[in-house]
XYZ file of C-alpha atoms in Angstrom:
294
model
C -19.804 -48.280 -5.672
C -18.651 -46.012 -2.826
C -15.427 -47.931 -2.157
C -14.751 -48.465 -5.861
C -14.513 -44.679 -6.194
C -13.167 -43.707 -2.771
C -10.186 -46.106 -2.592
C -8.597 -44.986 -5.919
C -9.129 -41.333 -5.019
C -7.551 -41.844 -1.603
C -4.551 -43.646 -3.115
C -4.085 -40.846 -5.662
C -4.248 -38.303 -2.831
C -1.129 -39.872 -1.281
C 0.976 -38.727 -4.234
C 3.048 -35.541 -3.769
C 1.519 -32.368 -5.179
C 4.380 -31.989 -7.655
C 3.310 -35.299 -9.215
C -0.369 -34.394 -9.193
C 0.422 -31.100 -10.907
C 1.866 -32.973 -13.890
C -1.575 -34.513 -14.333
C -3.174 -31.090 -13.780
C -1.055 -29.470 -16.506
C -2.004 -32.207 -18.986
C -5.707 -31.934 -18.194
C -5.673 -28.124 -18.349
C -4.031 -28.222 -21.783
C -6.585 -30.758 -23.004
C -9.509 -28.696 -21.706
C -8.278 -25.465 -23.263
C -6.603 -26.492 -26.520
C -8.238 -29.806 -27.494
C -11.680 -30.149 -25.906
C -12.298 -26.404 -25.635
C -14.395 -26.952 -22.494
C -16.694 -23.899 -22.210
C -13.950 -21.827 -23.821
C -16.475 -19.678 -25.691
C -18.276 -18.870 -22.407
C -14.981 -18.039 -20.711
C -13.879 -15.685 -23.489
C -17.273 -13.948 -23.710
C -17.209 -13.347 -19.948
C -13.650 -12.010 -20.058
C -14.424 -9.645 -22.944
C -17.379 -8.221 -21.015
C -15.435 -7.873 -17.775
C -12.231 -6.441 -19.240
C -13.109 -4.517 -22.435
C -9.896 -2.507 -22.130
C -7.682 -5.599 -22.477
C -6.428 -6.921 -25.795
C -7.443 -10.332 -27.128
C -3.927 -11.567 -26.408
C -4.188 -10.453 -22.774
C -7.591 -12.101 -22.402
C -6.307 -15.397 -23.802
C -3.410 -15.293 -21.337
C -5.908 -14.858 -18.470
C -7.981 -17.726 -19.879
C -4.994 -20.074 -19.994
C -4.127 -19.275 -16.367
C -7.786 -19.729 -15.453
C -7.868 -23.263 -16.899
C -4.744 -24.171 -14.955
C -6.256 -22.845 -11.713
C -9.585 -24.512 -12.523
C -7.995 -27.953 -12.849
C -5.660 -27.344 -9.885
C -8.763 -26.700 -7.773
C -10.029 -30.248 -8.349
C -6.616 -31.947 -8.280
C -5.932 -30.275 -4.927
C -9.371 -31.398 -3.733
C -8.264 -35.001 -4.293
C -5.143 -34.293 -2.223
C -7.433 -33.224 0.633
C -8.699 -36.804 1.024
C -5.534 -37.632 2.955
C -4.325 -34.161 4.025
C -3.766 -33.566 7.737
C -4.894 -30.368 9.509
C -1.232 -29.332 9.745
C -0.809 -29.770 5.963
C -3.956 -27.751 5.307
C -2.843 -24.864 7.542
C 0.548 -24.861 5.838
C -1.114 -24.522 2.424
C -3.952 -22.157 3.333
C -3.503 -19.079 5.498
C -6.023 -16.601 6.905
C -5.678 -14.019 9.662
C -8.359 -14.967 12.230
C -8.392 -11.581 14.026
C -11.813 -10.547 12.662
C -13.337 -13.923 13.520
C -11.847 -13.751 17.038
C -13.252 -10.237 17.530
C -16.768 -11.233 16.498
C -16.698 -14.455 18.497
C -15.706 -12.604 21.675
C -18.582 -10.172 21.086
C -20.981 -13.109 21.112
C -22.512 -12.350 17.706
C -23.514 -14.569 14.819
C -21.911 -13.921 11.464
C -21.995 -14.577 7.735
C -18.908 -14.990 5.549
C -19.523 -13.987 1.928
C -17.202 -15.708 -0.545
C -17.132 -15.931 -4.314
C -16.365 -18.680 -6.777
C -12.629 -18.253 -6.501
C -9.984 -20.934 -6.113
C -9.442 -22.976 -4.016
C -12.806 -23.058 -2.306
C -12.451 -26.737 -1.326
C -9.278 -25.991 0.635
C -10.953 -22.961 2.242
C -13.809 -25.200 3.361
C -11.372 -27.347 5.353
C -9.012 -24.581 6.466
C -11.316 -21.963 7.991
C -12.559 -24.207 10.857
C -8.913 -24.584 11.909
C -8.623 -20.818 12.398
C -11.807 -19.968 14.324
C -13.818 -20.995 17.379
C -17.091 -20.368 15.539
C -19.088 -23.396 14.475
C -18.370 -23.175 10.743
C -21.481 -23.716 8.619
C -21.223 -24.058 4.846
C -24.130 -24.213 2.418
C -23.541 -26.848 -0.261
C -25.412 -28.331 -3.193
C -25.679 -32.147 -2.905
C -24.097 -34.051 -5.801
C -26.593 -36.069 -7.853
C -24.360 -39.152 -7.943
C -24.858 -40.713 -4.491
C -21.403 -42.275 -4.278
C -19.615 -39.015 -5.110
C -21.942 -37.090 -2.799
C -21.061 -39.394 0.110
C -17.328 -39.199 -0.682
C -17.173 -35.413 -0.891
C -19.520 -34.990 2.063
C -17.083 -36.986 4.179
C -14.033 -35.067 2.912
C -15.638 -31.644 3.353
C -16.494 -32.381 6.992
C -13.090 -33.785 7.960
C -11.906 -30.685 9.874
C -15.193 -29.845 11.552
C -17.152 -28.019 8.855
C -20.917 -28.408 9.238
C -22.572 -28.818 5.833
C -26.068 -27.492 5.218
C -27.849 -28.661 2.048
C -29.014 -25.767 -0.114
C -32.076 -27.842 -0.966
C -33.326 -27.686 2.652
C -31.668 -24.622 4.171
C -34.596 -23.566 6.331
C -34.734 -26.818 8.278
C -30.958 -27.297 8.280
C -30.487 -23.967 10.089
C -32.975 -24.722 12.870
C -30.485 -26.391 15.294
C -28.238 -23.289 15.146
C -30.762 -20.477 15.441
C -30.034 -19.845 19.138
C -26.251 -20.168 19.090
C -23.224 -18.474 17.594
C -22.124 -19.548 14.137
C -20.185 -18.428 11.088
C -22.337 -19.179 8.051
C -20.497 -19.228 4.728
C -22.394 -18.316 1.574
C -21.260 -18.135 -2.031
C -22.563 -14.629 -2.654
C -21.725 -14.248 -6.348
C -24.147 -16.840 -7.707
C -26.527 -15.795 -10.458
C -30.201 -16.018 -9.410
C -32.467 -18.518 -11.062
C -34.973 -15.773 -11.822
C -33.844 -12.274 -12.856
C -37.097 -10.839 -11.510
C -36.237 -12.126 -8.028
C -32.868 -10.416 -7.680
C -31.039 -7.220 -6.891
C -29.698 -5.435 -9.974
C -26.662 -3.184 -10.253
C -23.682 -2.592 -12.497
C -21.014 -5.267 -12.116
C -17.836 -4.930 -14.184
C -19.620 -2.213 -16.145
C -22.772 -4.142 -17.061
C -26.211 -4.454 -15.365
C -26.116 -7.736 -13.447
C -28.472 -9.637 -11.158
C -27.380 -10.878 -7.720
C -29.105 -13.107 -5.194
C -31.099 -11.287 -2.524
C -30.822 -14.162 -0.051
C -27.407 -13.436 1.530
C -28.306 -9.825 2.333
C -31.857 -10.529 3.435
C -30.765 -13.330 5.758
C -28.090 -11.131 7.311
C -30.499 -8.227 7.802
C -33.255 -10.407 9.262
C -30.858 -12.078 11.703
C -29.014 -8.856 12.580
C -25.813 -10.679 11.663
C -22.274 -9.429 11.342
C -20.961 -9.887 7.792
C -17.400 -10.571 6.666
C -16.259 -10.487 3.039
C -13.560 -12.913 1.952
C -11.372 -13.444 -1.087
C -8.872 -16.210 -1.807
C -5.785 -15.897 -3.942
C -2.805 -18.046 -4.827
C 0.496 -17.107 -3.201
C 2.210 -19.741 -5.303
C 1.077 -23.033 -6.718
C -0.480 -25.100 -3.946
C -0.406 -22.264 -1.412
C -3.313 -19.917 -0.794
C -4.187 -16.964 1.356
C -7.609 -15.592 2.244
C -8.051 -11.891 2.916
C -11.098 -11.063 5.001
C -12.606 -7.718 5.923
C -15.471 -6.757 8.199
C -18.355 -5.322 6.195
C -20.645 -4.626 9.158
C -21.233 -5.796 12.713
C -24.998 -5.584 12.210
C -26.438 -5.878 8.707
C -29.868 -4.655 9.860
C -28.387 -1.195 10.369
C -27.637 -0.844 6.654
C -30.254 0.362 4.145
C -31.615 -2.317 1.844
C -29.251 -3.039 -1.013
C -26.178 -1.516 0.635
C -24.649 -4.824 1.741
C -24.965 -6.237 -1.778
C -23.464 -3.059 -3.253
C -20.529 -3.331 -0.851
C -19.946 -6.980 -1.733
C -20.088 -6.366 -5.490
C -17.481 -3.591 -5.238
C -15.339 -5.905 -3.091
C -15.650 -8.623 -5.747
C -14.812 -6.231 -8.589
C -11.635 -5.112 -6.830
C -10.607 -8.748 -6.410
C -11.230 -9.557 -10.086
C -9.046 -6.690 -11.243
C -6.260 -7.891 -8.940
C -6.595 -11.643 -9.608
C -8.570 -12.100 -12.853
C -7.537 -15.742 -13.329
C -8.802 -16.895 -9.906
C -12.569 -16.685 -10.567
C -14.897 -19.262 -12.114
C -15.319 -17.724 -15.578
C -16.793 -20.929 -17.047
C -20.250 -20.033 -15.674
C -22.419 -17.596 -17.630
C -22.353 -14.613 -15.316
C -24.383 -12.351 -17.627
C -26.974 -14.819 -18.911
C -29.885 -12.540 -17.886
C -30.335 -9.332 -19.852
C -31.450 -6.170 -18.103
C -35.106 -5.193 -18.637
C -36.853 -2.054 -17.503
C -39.370 -4.176 -15.596
C -36.591 -4.946 -13.072
C -36.196 -1.236 -12.250
C -37.776 -1.548 -8.791
C -34.941 -3.881 -7.788
C -32.169 -1.657 -9.127
C -29.776 -0.867 -6.243
C -26.902 0.614 -8.238
C -25.404 3.979 -7.560
């Protein structure tokens, strides 16, 4: 089963991007206009996030989102045969902050969101830093696909840590430097086990884990955002949030990240994963003790 899937994907990856984008355009049109894949969820999210925009403006964002959404996975196929030089040409990040923290001998977290193209970022960042680059991932249920993507995602040196066994996976790295990448905009499974604050104008729950891990480990924290320079070419902007998260009051790191994310969404509204229900948990007064908003 593994080779039946891997060989066709590898052969497709050898095609030029301009050819793959023809397929991407067709699939994006099908998803948006014909299948309507999660279109209702996308539009509800956009109306909540951008109440000042007209319906026409929101639909234009949605159409660009579907194109970026499909590009993300088409470009992931291209990565099966992409060289490190190709990856660096198509994904750029200034490593100055990483170099600074590495020379200081600290451990660090990189907080990213669900913005495109996270698969390319996974392979590119290790090419720009001396840190061991750790990425938390959720194993794919299909074993063949899990093995295929596990191999691809590690091809430039990324160390994958399964989210299903994070505690044990981190043990070999507890006494050494690392840059641990977390997707910090995920919605918690339980709204009662979350930080709450206004996000895009509405009370929203955020995972406590990224902040609590950074505070407990006295880690430096870097925020990152990815945007498209032009089709197939990306740039990541990173900024240092703190050199020691334990020095911040509880909730402050999450507040800082949420404001960072909001700024990004206003600048690049079509680059975020709107097909997930961001506001699926309604605010209740019983969550007041975990309210960290201003």
